[in-house]
PDB file of C-alpha atoms in Angstrom:
ATOM      1  CA  MET P 263     172.832  91.656 127.323  1.00 52.00           C
ATOM      2  CA  ASP P 264     169.368  93.222 127.216  1.00 58.00           C
ATOM      3  CA  TRP P 265     167.561  90.281 128.800  1.00 58.00           C
ATOM      4  CA  PHE P 266     165.811  92.271 131.508  1.00 59.00           C
ATOM      5  CA  LYS P 267     164.698  95.278 129.511  1.00 59.00           C
ATOM      6  CA  ARG P 268     160.956  95.937 129.635  1.00 60.00           C
ATOM      7  CA  ALA P 269     159.245  95.509 126.344  1.00 58.00           C
ATOM      8  CA  LYS P 270     158.198  98.809 124.884  1.00 58.00           C
ATOM      9  CA  GLU P 271     154.763  97.566 123.955  1.00 59.00           C
ATOM     10  CA  GLY P 272     152.591  95.832 126.508  1.00 58.00           C
ATOM     11  CA  LEU P 273     149.383  93.936 125.981  1.00 57.00           C
ATOM     12  CA  LYS P 274     146.989  95.832 123.789  1.00 62.00           C
ATOM     13  CA  PRO P 275     143.528  96.127 125.323  1.00 62.00           C
ATOM     14  CA  GLN P 276     140.786  94.835 123.052  1.00 61.00           C
ATOM     15  CA  LYS P 277     138.291  97.347 121.883  1.00 60.00           C
ATOM     16  CA  ARG P 278     134.940  96.828 123.538  1.00 57.00           C
ATOM     17  CA  LYS P 279     132.180  96.268 121.047  1.00 57.00           C
ATOM     18  CA  GLU P 280     129.009  98.156 121.779  1.00 54.00           C
ATOM     19  CA  MET P 281     125.945  95.996 121.100  1.00 58.00           C
ATOM     20  CA  PRO P 282     122.912  98.056 122.085  1.00 68.00           C
ATOM     21  CA  ASN P 283     119.300  96.867 122.022  1.00 80.00           C
ATOM     22  CA  LEU P 284     120.195  93.204 122.553  1.00 92.00           C
ATOM     23  CA  TRP P 285     118.184  92.937 125.751  1.00 95.00           C
ATOM     24  CA  VAL P 286     114.777  94.242 126.767  1.00 95.00           C
ATOM     25  CA  LYS P 287     113.400  94.701 130.277  1.00 95.00           C
ATOM     26  CA  CYS P 288     109.795  93.671 130.834  1.00 97.00           C
ATOM     27  CA  ASP P 289     107.705  96.629 132.009  1.00 94.00           C
ATOM     28  CA  ASN P 290     105.552  94.311 134.104  1.00 96.00           C
ATOM     29  CA  CYS P 291     107.821  91.822 135.910  1.00 96.00           C
ATOM     30  CA  GLY P 292     111.268  93.308 135.293  1.00 95.00           C
ATOM     31  CA  GLU P 293     112.584  90.194 133.536  1.00 95.00           C
ATOM     32  CA  ILE P 294     115.536  90.809 131.200  1.00 95.00           C
ATOM     33  CA  ILE P 295     114.730  89.186 127.856  1.00 96.00           C
ATOM     34  CA  TYR P 296     116.942  88.564 124.846  1.00 96.00           C
ATOM     35  CA  LYS P 297     115.445  90.735 122.106  1.00 95.00           C
ATOM     36  CA  ARG P 298     115.396  88.039 119.432  1.00 95.00           C
ATOM     37  CA  GLU P 299     113.678  85.653 121.823  1.00 96.00           C
ATOM     38  CA  LEU P 300     111.074  88.340 122.532  1.00 97.00           C
ATOM     39  CA  GLU P 301     110.488  88.791 118.797  1.00 95.00           C
ATOM     40  CA  ARG P 302     110.111  85.034 118.305  1.00 96.00           C
ATOM     41  CA  ASN P 303     107.506  85.063 121.076  1.00 97.00           C
ATOM     42  CA  PHE P 304     105.384  87.732 119.336  1.00 97.00           C
ATOM     43  CA  HIS P 305     106.761  90.465 121.649  1.00 98.00           C
ATOM     44  CA  VAL P 306     105.248  88.779 124.697  1.00 98.00           C
ATOM     45  CA  CYS P 307     107.251  88.343 127.918  1.00 98.00           C
ATOM     46  CA  THR P 308     108.350  84.728 128.294  1.00 94.00           C
ATOM     47  CA  LYS P 309     107.972  84.907 132.083  1.00 96.00           C
ATOM     48  CA  CYS P 310     104.763  86.826 132.864  1.00 97.00           C
ATOM     49  CA  GLN P 311     103.090  86.904 129.403  1.00 97.00           C
ATOM     50  CA  TYR P 312     103.021  90.709 129.388  1.00 98.00           C
ATOM     51  CA  HIS P 313     102.140  91.943 125.889  1.00 98.00           C
ATOM     52  CA  PHE P 314     104.534  94.654 124.733  1.00 98.00           C
ATOM     53  CA  ARG P 315     103.155  97.373 122.478  1.00 98.00           C
ATOM     54  CA  ILE P 316     104.071  96.772 118.851  1.00 98.00           C
ATOM     55  CA  ASN P 317     103.723  98.858 115.710  1.00 97.00           C
ATOM     56  CA  SER P 318     101.455  98.337 112.718  1.00 98.00           C
ATOM     57  CA  GLN P 319     104.139  96.593 110.674  1.00 97.00           C
ATOM     58  CA  GLU P 320     104.508  93.906 113.347  1.00 98.00           C
ATOM     59  CA  TYR P 321     100.755  93.257 113.319  1.00 98.00           C
ATOM     60  CA  ILE P 322     100.897  92.884 109.542  1.00 98.00           C
ATOM     61  CA  LYS P 323     103.572  90.189 109.952  1.00 97.00           C
ATOM     62  CA  ILE P 324     101.620  88.415 112.693  1.00 98.00           C
ATOM     63  CA  LEU P 325      98.111  88.502 111.216  1.00 98.00           C
ATOM     64  CA  LEU P 326      98.393  88.371 107.434  1.00 98.00           C
ATOM     65  CA  ASP P 327      99.449  85.438 105.281  1.00 97.00           C
ATOM     66  CA  GLU P 328     103.153  85.767 104.458  1.00 94.00           C
ATOM     67  CA  GLY P 329     102.977  89.310 105.837  1.00 92.00           C
ATOM     68  CA  LYS P 330     101.574  90.504 102.503  1.00 95.00           C
ATOM     69  CA  PHE P 331      99.617  93.751 102.713  1.00 98.00           C
ATOM     70  CA  ASP P 332      98.293  95.660  99.711  1.00 98.00           C
ATOM     71  CA  GLU P 333      98.076  99.131 101.246  1.00 98.00           C
ATOM     72  CA  PHE P 334      95.802 101.833  99.838  1.00 98.00           C
ATOM     73  CA  ASN P 335      95.395 105.561 100.547  1.00 98.00           C
ATOM     74  CA  ALA P 336      98.886 105.617 102.059  1.00 97.00           C
ATOM     75  CA  ASN P 337      99.546 109.037 100.525  1.00 97.00           C
ATOM     76  CA  LEU P 338      96.907 110.876 102.600  1.00 97.00           C
ATOM     77  CA  LYS P 339      98.467 113.340 105.056  1.00 96.00           C
ATOM     78  CA  SER P 340      97.148 115.605 107.814  1.00 95.00           C
ATOM     79  CA  VAL P 341      97.175 119.394 107.450  1.00 94.00           C
ATOM     80  CA  ASP P 342      97.508 121.898 110.289  1.00 96.00           C
ATOM     81  CA  PHE P 343      94.412 123.863 109.272  1.00 94.00           C
ATOM     82  CA  LEU P 344      93.979 125.373 112.771  1.00 95.00           C
ATOM     83  CA  LYS P 345      97.644 126.454 113.032  1.00 94.00           C
ATOM     84  CA  PHE P 346      97.621 124.717 116.407  1.00 95.00           C
ATOM     85  CA  LYS P 347     100.541 125.274 118.752  1.00 91.00           C
ATOM     86  CA  ALA P 348     101.155 124.007 122.286  1.00 88.00           C
ATOM     87  CA  HIS P 349     104.645 122.909 123.334  1.00 88.00           C
ATOM     88  CA  LYS P 350     105.299 122.399 119.625  1.00 93.00           C
ATOM     89  CA  LYS P 351     103.559 123.317 116.380  1.00 96.00           C
ATOM     90  CA  TYR P 352     101.175 120.634 115.159  1.00 97.00           C
ATOM     91  CA  SER P 353     102.785 120.810 111.719  1.00 96.00           C
ATOM     92  CA  ASP P 354     106.155 120.006 113.330  1.00 97.00           C
ATOM     93  CA  GLN P 355     104.617 117.128 115.281  1.00 97.00           C
ATOM     94  CA  ILE P 356     103.334 115.640 112.035  1.00 97.00           C
ATOM     95  CA  LYS P 357     106.767 115.930 110.405  1.00 97.00           C
ATOM     96  CA  ASP P 358     108.490 114.364 113.418  1.00 97.00           C
ATOM     97  CA  ALA P 359     105.993 111.490 113.538  1.00 98.00           C
ATOM     98  CA  MET P 360     106.400 110.829 109.822  1.00 98.00           C
ATOM     99  CA  LYS P 361     110.176 110.762 110.188  1.00 97.00           C
ATOM    100  CA  LYS P 362     110.028 108.505 113.257  1.00 96.00           C
ATOM    101  CA  THR P 363     107.566 105.935 111.900  1.00 96.00           C
ATOM    102  CA  GLY P 364     107.959 106.102 108.132  1.00 96.00           C
ATOM    103  CA  MET P 365     104.177 106.494 107.934  1.00 97.00           C
ATOM    104  CA  ASN P 366     102.048 109.411 106.776  1.00 97.00           C
ATOM    105  CA  GLU P 367      99.329 108.827 109.381  1.00 98.00           C
ATOM    106  CA  ALA P 368      98.416 106.834 112.476  1.00 98.00           C
ATOM    107  CA  VAL P 369      96.623 104.048 110.584  1.00 99.00           C
ATOM    108  CA  ARG P 370      97.469 101.727 107.720  1.00 99.00           C
ATOM    109  CA  THR P 371      94.610 100.488 105.543  1.00 99.00           C
ATOM    110  CA  GLY P 372      94.753  97.826 102.879  1.00 99.00           C
ATOM    111  CA  LEU P 373      93.927  94.339 101.666  1.00 99.00           C
ATOM    112  CA  GLY P 374      95.331  91.044 102.854  1.00 98.00           C
ATOM    113  CA  LYS P 375      94.491  87.419 103.532  1.00 98.00           C
ATOM    114  CA  ILE P 376      94.120  85.431 106.748  1.00 98.00           C
ATOM    115  CA  PHE P 377      94.451  81.692 106.107  1.00 97.00           C
ATOM    116  CA  GLY P 378      93.350  82.393 102.547  1.00 96.00           C
ATOM    117  CA  TYR P 379      90.328  84.488 103.489  1.00 96.00           C
ATOM    118  CA  PRO P 380      90.434  87.939 101.836  1.00 97.00           C
ATOM    119  CA  VAL P 381      89.987  90.765 104.337  1.00 98.00           C
ATOM    120  CA  VAL P 382      90.095  94.553 104.510  1.00 99.00           C
ATOM    121  CA  MET P 383      92.507  95.607 107.265  1.00 99.00           C
ATOM    122  CA  CYS P 384      92.905  98.815 109.262  1.00 99.00           C
ATOM    123  CA  ILE P 385      95.836  98.770 111.690  1.00 99.00           C
ATOM    124  CA  MET P 386      96.439 101.718 113.978  1.00 99.00           C
ATOM    125  CA  ASP P 387      99.927 102.662 115.179  1.00 98.00           C
ATOM    126  CA  PHE P 388     100.353 104.201 118.636  1.00 98.00           C
ATOM    127  CA  SER P 389     103.852 105.442 117.789  1.00 97.00           C
ATOM    128  CA  PHE P 390     102.340 108.064 115.431  1.00 98.00           C
ATOM    129  CA  ILE P 391     101.164 110.874 117.751  1.00 98.00           C
ATOM    130  CA  GLY P 392      99.717 108.351 120.188  1.00 97.00           C
ATOM    131  CA  GLY P 393      97.602 106.707 117.500  1.00 98.00           C
ATOM    132  CA  SER P 394      95.264 109.679 117.745  1.00 98.00           C
ATOM    133  CA  MET P 395      92.314 109.950 115.368  1.00 98.00           C
ATOM    134  CA  GLY P 396      92.326 113.053 113.207  1.00 98.00           C
ATOM    135  CA  SER P 397      90.538 113.872 109.968  1.00 97.00           C
ATOM    136  CA  VAL P 398      92.852 111.711 107.853  1.00 98.00           C
ATOM    137  CA  VAL P 399      92.595 108.684 110.149  1.00 98.00           C
ATOM    138  CA  GLY P 400      88.805 108.960 110.015  1.00 98.00           C
ATOM    139  CA  GLU P 401      88.856 109.354 106.233  1.00 98.00           C
ATOM    140  CA  LYS P 402      91.140 106.351 105.723  1.00 99.00           C
ATOM    141  CA  ILE P 403      88.973 104.134 107.916  1.00 99.00           C
ATOM    142  CA  ALA P 404      85.810 105.367 106.164  1.00 99.00           C
ATOM    143  CA  ARG P 405      87.355 104.518 102.790  1.00 99.00           C
ATOM    144  CA  ALA P 406      88.376 101.102 104.087  1.00 99.00           C
ATOM    145  CA  ILE P 407      84.771 100.463 105.120  1.00 99.00           C
ATOM    146  CA  ASP P 408      83.670 101.523 101.634  1.00 99.00           C
ATOM    147  CA  LYS P 409      86.172  99.037 100.181  1.00 98.00           C
ATOM    148  CA  SER P 410      84.748  96.313 102.400  1.00 98.00           C
ATOM    149  CA  LEU P 411      81.269  97.183 101.114  1.00 98.00           C
ATOM    150  CA  GLU P 412      82.513  97.105  97.536  1.00 98.00           C
ATOM    151  CA  LEU P 413      84.297  93.741  97.811  1.00 97.00           C
ATOM    152  CA  HIS P 414      81.963  92.174 100.415  1.00 95.00           C
ATOM    153  CA  ASN P 415      85.057  91.159 102.381  1.00 96.00           C
ATOM    154  CA  PRO P 416      85.203  91.062 106.198  1.00 97.00           C
ATOM    155  CA  LEU P 417      86.576  94.193 107.847  1.00 98.00           C
ATOM    156  CA  ILE P 418      89.157  93.944 110.620  1.00 99.00           C
ATOM    157  CA  ILE P 419      90.284  97.002 112.595  1.00 99.00           C
ATOM    158  CA  VAL P 420      93.184  96.715 115.043  1.00 99.00           C
ATOM    159  CA  SER P 421      92.877  99.672 117.411  1.00 99.00           C
ATOM    160  CA  SER P 422      95.696 101.272 119.390  1.00 98.00           C
ATOM    161  CA  SER P 423      94.912 104.877 120.189  1.00 98.00           C
ATOM    162  CA  GLY P 424      94.822 107.624 122.768  1.00 95.00           C
ATOM    163  CA  GLY P 425      91.594 108.953 121.245  1.00 96.00           C
ATOM    164  CA  ALA P 426      90.629 111.967 119.148  1.00 96.00           C
ATOM    165  CA  ARG P 427      93.459 114.271 118.050  1.00 97.00           C
ATOM    166  CA  MET P 428      92.991 117.494 120.018  1.00 95.00           C
ATOM    167  CA  MET P 429      95.151 119.487 117.579  1.00 96.00           C
ATOM    168  CA  GLU P 430      92.346 119.252 115.011  1.00 97.00           C
ATOM    169  CA  GLY P 431      89.551 120.339 117.340  1.00 96.00           C
ATOM    170  CA  ALA P 432      85.957 119.556 116.359  1.00 96.00           C
ATOM    171  CA  MET P 433      87.114 118.102 113.046  1.00 96.00           C
ATOM    172  CA  SER P 434      88.634 115.134 114.871  1.00 97.00           C
ATOM    173  CA  LEU P 435      85.418 114.576 116.857  1.00 97.00           C
ATOM    174  CA  MET P 436      83.431 114.493 113.621  1.00 97.00           C
ATOM    175  CA  GLN P 437      85.328 111.341 112.654  1.00 98.00           C
ATOM    176  CA  MET P 438      83.506 109.440 115.406  1.00 98.00           C
ATOM    177  CA  ALA P 439      80.148 109.995 113.701  1.00 98.00           C
ATOM    178  CA  LYS P 440      81.648 109.553 110.252  1.00 98.00           C
ATOM    179  CA  THR P 441      83.126 106.121 110.932  1.00 98.00           C
ATOM    180  CA  SER P 442      80.148 104.951 113.006  1.00 98.00           C
ATOM    181  CA  SER P 443      77.655 105.809 110.263  1.00 98.00           C
ATOM    182  CA  ARG P 444      79.771 103.944 107.701  1.00 98.00           C
ATOM    183  CA  LEU P 445      79.846 100.895 109.971  1.00 98.00           C
ATOM    184  CA  ALA P 446      76.051 101.028 110.175  1.00 98.00           C
ATOM    185  CA  GLN P 447      75.999 100.644 106.382  1.00 98.00           C
ATOM    186  CA  LEU P 448      78.377  97.697 106.672  1.00 97.00           C
ATOM    187  CA  SER P 449      76.100  96.069 109.228  1.00 95.00           C
ATOM    188  CA  ASP P 450      73.039  96.618 107.036  1.00 96.00           C
ATOM    189  CA  ALA P 451      74.884  94.877 104.194  1.00 94.00           C
ATOM    190  CA  GLY P 452      75.511  91.848 106.420  1.00 92.00           C
ATOM    191  CA  ILE P 453      79.297  92.109 106.210  1.00 95.00           C
ATOM    192  CA  LEU P 454      81.360  90.894 109.139  1.00 96.00           C
ATOM    193  CA  TYR P 455      83.344  93.419 111.193  1.00 98.00           C
ATOM    194  CA  ILE P 456      85.883  92.191 113.755  1.00 98.00           C
ATOM    195  CA  SER P 457      87.343  94.747 116.163  1.00 99.00           C
ATOM    196  CA  VAL P 458      90.677  93.949 117.826  1.00 99.00           C
ATOM    197  CA  LEU P 459      91.520  96.078 120.878  1.00 99.00           C
ATOM    198  CA  THR P 460      95.166  96.424 121.883  1.00 99.00           C
ATOM    199  CA  ASP P 461      96.970  98.443 124.534  1.00 97.00           C
ATOM    200  CA  PRO P 462      95.834 101.209 124.754  1.00 97.00           C
ATOM    201  CA  THR P 463      92.430 101.806 123.164  1.00 98.00           C
ATOM    202  CA  THR P 464      90.885 104.919 124.702  1.00 97.00           C
ATOM    203  CA  GLY P 465      88.965 108.147 124.118  1.00 96.00           C
ATOM    204  CA  GLY P 466      87.057 108.842 120.929  1.00 97.00           C
ATOM    205  CA  VAL P 467      88.229 105.642 119.267  1.00 98.00           C
ATOM    206  CA  THR P 468      86.650 103.582 122.057  1.00 98.00           C
ATOM    207  CA  ALA P 469      83.509 105.725 121.814  1.00 97.00           C
ATOM    208  CA  SER P 470      83.160 104.975 118.100  1.00 98.00           C
ATOM    209  CA  TYR P 471      84.371 102.210 115.799  1.00 98.00           C
ATOM    210  CA  ALA P 472      86.461 100.234 118.317  1.00 98.00           C
ATOM    211  CA  MET P 473      83.377  99.072 120.251  1.00 98.00           C
ATOM    212  CA  LEU P 474      81.066  98.547 117.265  1.00 98.00           C
ATOM    213  CA  GLY P 475      82.426  95.208 116.054  1.00 98.00           C
ATOM    214  CA  ASP P 476      80.189  92.201 115.477  1.00 96.00           C
ATOM    215  CA  VAL P 477      82.838  90.423 117.528  1.00 96.00           C
ATOM    216  CA  ILE P 478      85.217  92.336 119.812  1.00 99.00           C
ATOM    217  CA  LEU P 479      88.565  90.740 120.631  1.00 99.00           C
ATOM    218  CA  ALA P 480      91.161  92.113 123.042  1.00 99.00           C
ATOM    219  CA  GLU P 481      94.765  91.336 123.853  1.00 99.00           C
ATOM    220  CA  PRO P 482      95.512  90.344 127.474  1.00 98.00           C
ATOM    221  CA  GLY P 483      96.079  93.286 129.795  1.00 97.00           C
ATOM    222  CA  ALA P 484      95.108  95.906 127.225  1.00 98.00           C
ATOM    223  CA  LEU P 485      93.936  99.252 128.653  1.00 97.00           C
ATOM    224  CA  ILE P 486      90.480  99.910 127.212  1.00 98.00           C
ATOM    225  CA  GLY P 487      88.232 102.806 128.183  1.00 96.00           C
ATOM    226  CA  PHE P 488      87.044 106.325 127.457  1.00 94.00           C
ATOM    227  CA  ALA P 489      88.567 108.530 130.163  1.00 91.00           C
ATOM    228  CA  GLY P 490      91.688 107.348 131.953  1.00 84.00           C
ATOM    229  CA  PRO P 491      91.469 105.709 135.396  1.00 86.00           C
ATOM    230  CA  ARG P 492      93.135 108.673 137.118  1.00 87.00           C
ATOM    231  CA  VAL P 493      90.580 111.086 135.660  1.00 89.00           C
ATOM    232  CA  ILE P 494      87.705 108.846 136.729  1.00 92.00           C
ATOM    233  CA  LYS P 495      89.111 108.465 140.238  1.00 90.00           C
ATOM    234  CA  GLN P 496      89.469 112.231 140.618  1.00 91.00           C
ATOM    235  CA  THR P 497      85.936 112.769 139.285  1.00 92.00           C
ATOM    236  CA  ILE P 498      84.071 110.269 141.456  1.00 92.00           C
ATOM    237  CA  GLY P 499      86.417 110.502 144.443  1.00 91.00           C
ATOM    238  CA  GLN P 500      86.573 106.731 144.927  1.00 91.00           C
ATOM    239  CA  ASP P 501      89.176 104.020 144.517  1.00 90.00           C
ATOM    240  CA  LEU P 502      88.696 101.904 141.412  1.00 91.00           C
ATOM    241  CA  PRO P 503      88.539  98.079 141.392  1.00 92.00           C
ATOM    242  CA  ASP P 504      91.706  96.109 140.690  1.00 90.00           C
ATOM    243  CA  GLY P 505      92.292  95.687 136.973  1.00 91.00           C
ATOM    244  CA  PHE P 506      89.775  98.413 136.133  1.00 93.00           C
ATOM    245  CA  GLN P 507      89.643  99.133 132.369  1.00 95.00           C
ATOM    246  CA  ARG P 508      91.870  96.166 131.564  1.00 97.00           C
ATOM    247  CA  ALA P 509      90.799  93.602 128.971  1.00 98.00           C
ATOM    248  CA  GLU P 510      90.005  90.894 131.534  1.00 98.00           C
ATOM    249  CA  PHE P 511      87.840  93.289 133.575  1.00 97.00           C
ATOM    250  CA  LEU P 512      85.898  94.263 130.451  1.00 97.00           C
ATOM    251  CA  LEU P 513      85.454  90.612 129.486  1.00 98.00           C
ATOM    252  CA  LYS P 514      83.992  89.867 132.909  1.00 97.00           C
ATOM    253  CA  HIS P 515      81.533  92.760 132.561  1.00 96.00           C
ATOM    254  CA  GLY P 516      80.450  92.000 128.997  1.00 96.00           C
ATOM    255  CA  PHE P 517      82.174  94.770 127.046  1.00 97.00           C
ATOM    256  CA  VAL P 518      84.599  92.410 125.288  1.00 98.00           C
ATOM    257  CA  ASP P 519      83.727  89.061 123.718  1.00 98.00           C
ATOM    258  CA  VAL P 520      87.049  87.219 123.923  1.00 98.00           C
ATOM    259  CA  VAL P 521      90.512  87.931 125.353  1.00 98.00           C
ATOM    260  CA  VAL P 522      93.037  86.368 122.988  1.00 98.00           C
ATOM    261  CA  PRO P 523      96.819  86.016 123.429  1.00 98.00           C
ATOM    262  CA  ARG P 524      98.703  87.535 120.523  1.00 98.00           C
ATOM    263  CA  HIS P 525     100.037  84.235 119.180  1.00 97.00           C
ATOM    264  CA  LYS P 526      96.466  82.896 118.887  1.00 98.00           C
ATOM    265  CA  LEU P 527      94.942  86.040 117.390  1.00 98.00           C
ATOM    266  CA  LYS P 528      95.231  85.034 113.736  1.00 98.00           C
ATOM    267  CA  GLU P 529      93.736  81.599 114.382  1.00 98.00           C
ATOM    268  CA  LYS P 530      90.852  83.101 116.381  1.00 98.00           C
ATOM    269  CA  ILE P 531      90.020  85.562 113.611  1.00 98.00           C
ATOM    270  CA  LYS P 532      89.968  82.679 111.146  1.00 96.00           C
ATOM    271  CA  GLU P 533      87.516  80.771 113.374  1.00 95.00           C
ATOM    272  CA  ILE P 534      85.170  83.755 113.449  1.00 95.00           C
ATOM    273  CA  ILE P 535      85.303  84.250 109.676  1.00 95.00           C
ATOM    274  CA  GLU P 536      84.674  80.532 109.129  1.00 93.00           C
ATOM    275  CA  PHE P 537      81.663  80.664 111.404  1.00 90.00           C
ATOM    276  CA  ALA P 538      80.182  83.689 109.638  1.00 89.00           C
ATOM    277  CA  THR P 539      80.904  82.537 106.101  1.00 74.00           C
ATOM    278  CA  ASP P 540      81.363  79.336 104.162  1.00 60.00           C
ATOM    279  CA  MET P 541      84.644  79.023 102.259  1.00 43.00           C
ATOM    280  CA  SER P 542      82.865  77.179  99.458  1.00 38.00           C
ATOM    281  CA  GLU P 543      80.683  80.244  98.847  1.00 55.00           C
ATOM    282  CA  ILE P 544      83.619  82.525  98.123  1.00 48.00           C
ATOM    283  CA  SER P 545      83.494  83.593  94.499  1.00 44.00           C
ATOM    284  CA  SER P 546      86.263  82.882  92.039  1.00 42.00           C
ATOM    285  CA  ASN P 547      87.742  86.374  92.399  1.00 48.00           C
ATOM    286  CA  GLY P 548      88.241  85.909  96.126  1.00 54.00           C
ATOM    287  CA  ALA P 549      85.338  88.124  97.247  1.00 57.00           C
ATOM    288  CA  ILE P 550      82.720  86.906  99.684  1.00 56.00           C
ATOM    289  CA  ASP P 551      79.233  87.010  98.204  1.00 56.00           C
ATOM    290  CA  LYS P 552      77.076  88.967 100.638  1.00 52.00           C
ATOM    291  CA  ASP P 553      74.016  86.922  99.572  1.00 55.00           C
ATOM    292  CA  LYS P 554      75.779  83.767 100.742  1.00 50.00           C
ATOM    293  CA  ILE P 555      76.665  85.090 104.177  1.00 47.00           C
ATOM    294  CA  VAL P 556      74.948  83.328 107.050  1.00 46.00           C
ATOM    295  CA  GLU P 557      71.877  85.423 107.812  1.00 47.00           C
ATOM    296  CA  GLN P 558      71.311  84.116 111.328  1.00 45.00           C
ATOM    297  CA  PRO P 559      72.701  86.141 114.258  1.00 45.00           C
ATOM    298  CA  ILE P 560      76.406  85.586 114.811  1.00 44.00           C
ATOM    299  CA  ASN P 561      76.437  83.682 118.094  1.00 48.00           C
ATOM    300  CA  VAL P 562      80.129  82.996 117.624  1.00 49.00           C
ATOM    301  CA  ILE P 563      80.803  83.670 121.285  1.00 49.00           C
ATOM    302  CA  ASP P 564      79.150  80.348 122.157  1.00 52.00           C
ATOM    303  CA  ASN P 565      81.935  78.634 120.225  1.00 53.00           C
ATOM    304  CA  LEU P 566      84.819  80.788 121.445  1.00 54.00           C
ATOM    305  CA  GLN P 567      85.744  80.241 125.058  1.00 53.00           C
ATOM    306  CA  PRO P 568      87.775  82.863 126.951  1.00 53.00           C
ATOM    307  CA  GLU P 569      91.396  81.967 127.564  1.00 53.00           C
ATOM    308  CA  ASN P 570      90.878  82.480 131.300  1.00 55.00           C
ATOM    309  CA  PRO P 571      87.290  81.380 132.091  1.00 47.00           C
ATOM    310  CA  GLN P 572      87.801  81.998 135.813  1.00 48.00           C
ATOM    311  CA  ASN P 573      88.046  85.739 135.101  1.00 45.00           C
TER     312      ASN P 573
END
């Protein structure tokens, strides 16, 4: 009888399924968050309300009606006209960034609607070479401003940038004057410009179009400044105040009009547009008639209270 013979095959171990990217650790408080829950919460930590950096496509989904975005000038691409090379050729950096992001440049420009209001949108993407502003970024934003002038629609720029793109030298710095002069034309035409500052907004972008909005909004905790805090500390040889160059610090000192949590951003933009324009005066083709725009100064800040008044 073979009653006590060991079976040839034992229990088969189950194959372990690898399920990467299911959980995300908060950079601020260390909380482990289920990724889908984070996405449902607009990529904001459910424990400490830390705002994670998100790409341009996510802002399109959050801000625009049904996530619909009619992009223009998407085919414009940067050229390595200086043959710049540091740790890597600039031309190779462009190729890598295009492959990584699926974009041709660090900004998307196009048309969309916010609660039915037609707007011209520019959304920067930090994942494309740090959201740096080169000749193509400046050109795309300038063309978007021209489109806003043509349609008389409000302009909204969502900034997320490390500043001017050093690989393009003086050409990148010229974009500061280029975009600023175009915005002066927009202001003269009485067309609303809302600037939304996200983490980070620094360098030449801060020194130009990011701080020229009729109303300047910022996400909580966003780093906003020209030079970085470490550079400033080394230059002046002094410790900097707590929260220096963060959105709440800038709000307290008058550089930002309102600090708005991400989930309220779309609603806040709508409030500003409604204050500056009257929906009944929008023409049949969806454009806002510049002659119908409220001509009095936009004291919208009186109607928009900061989320944290104590700051």
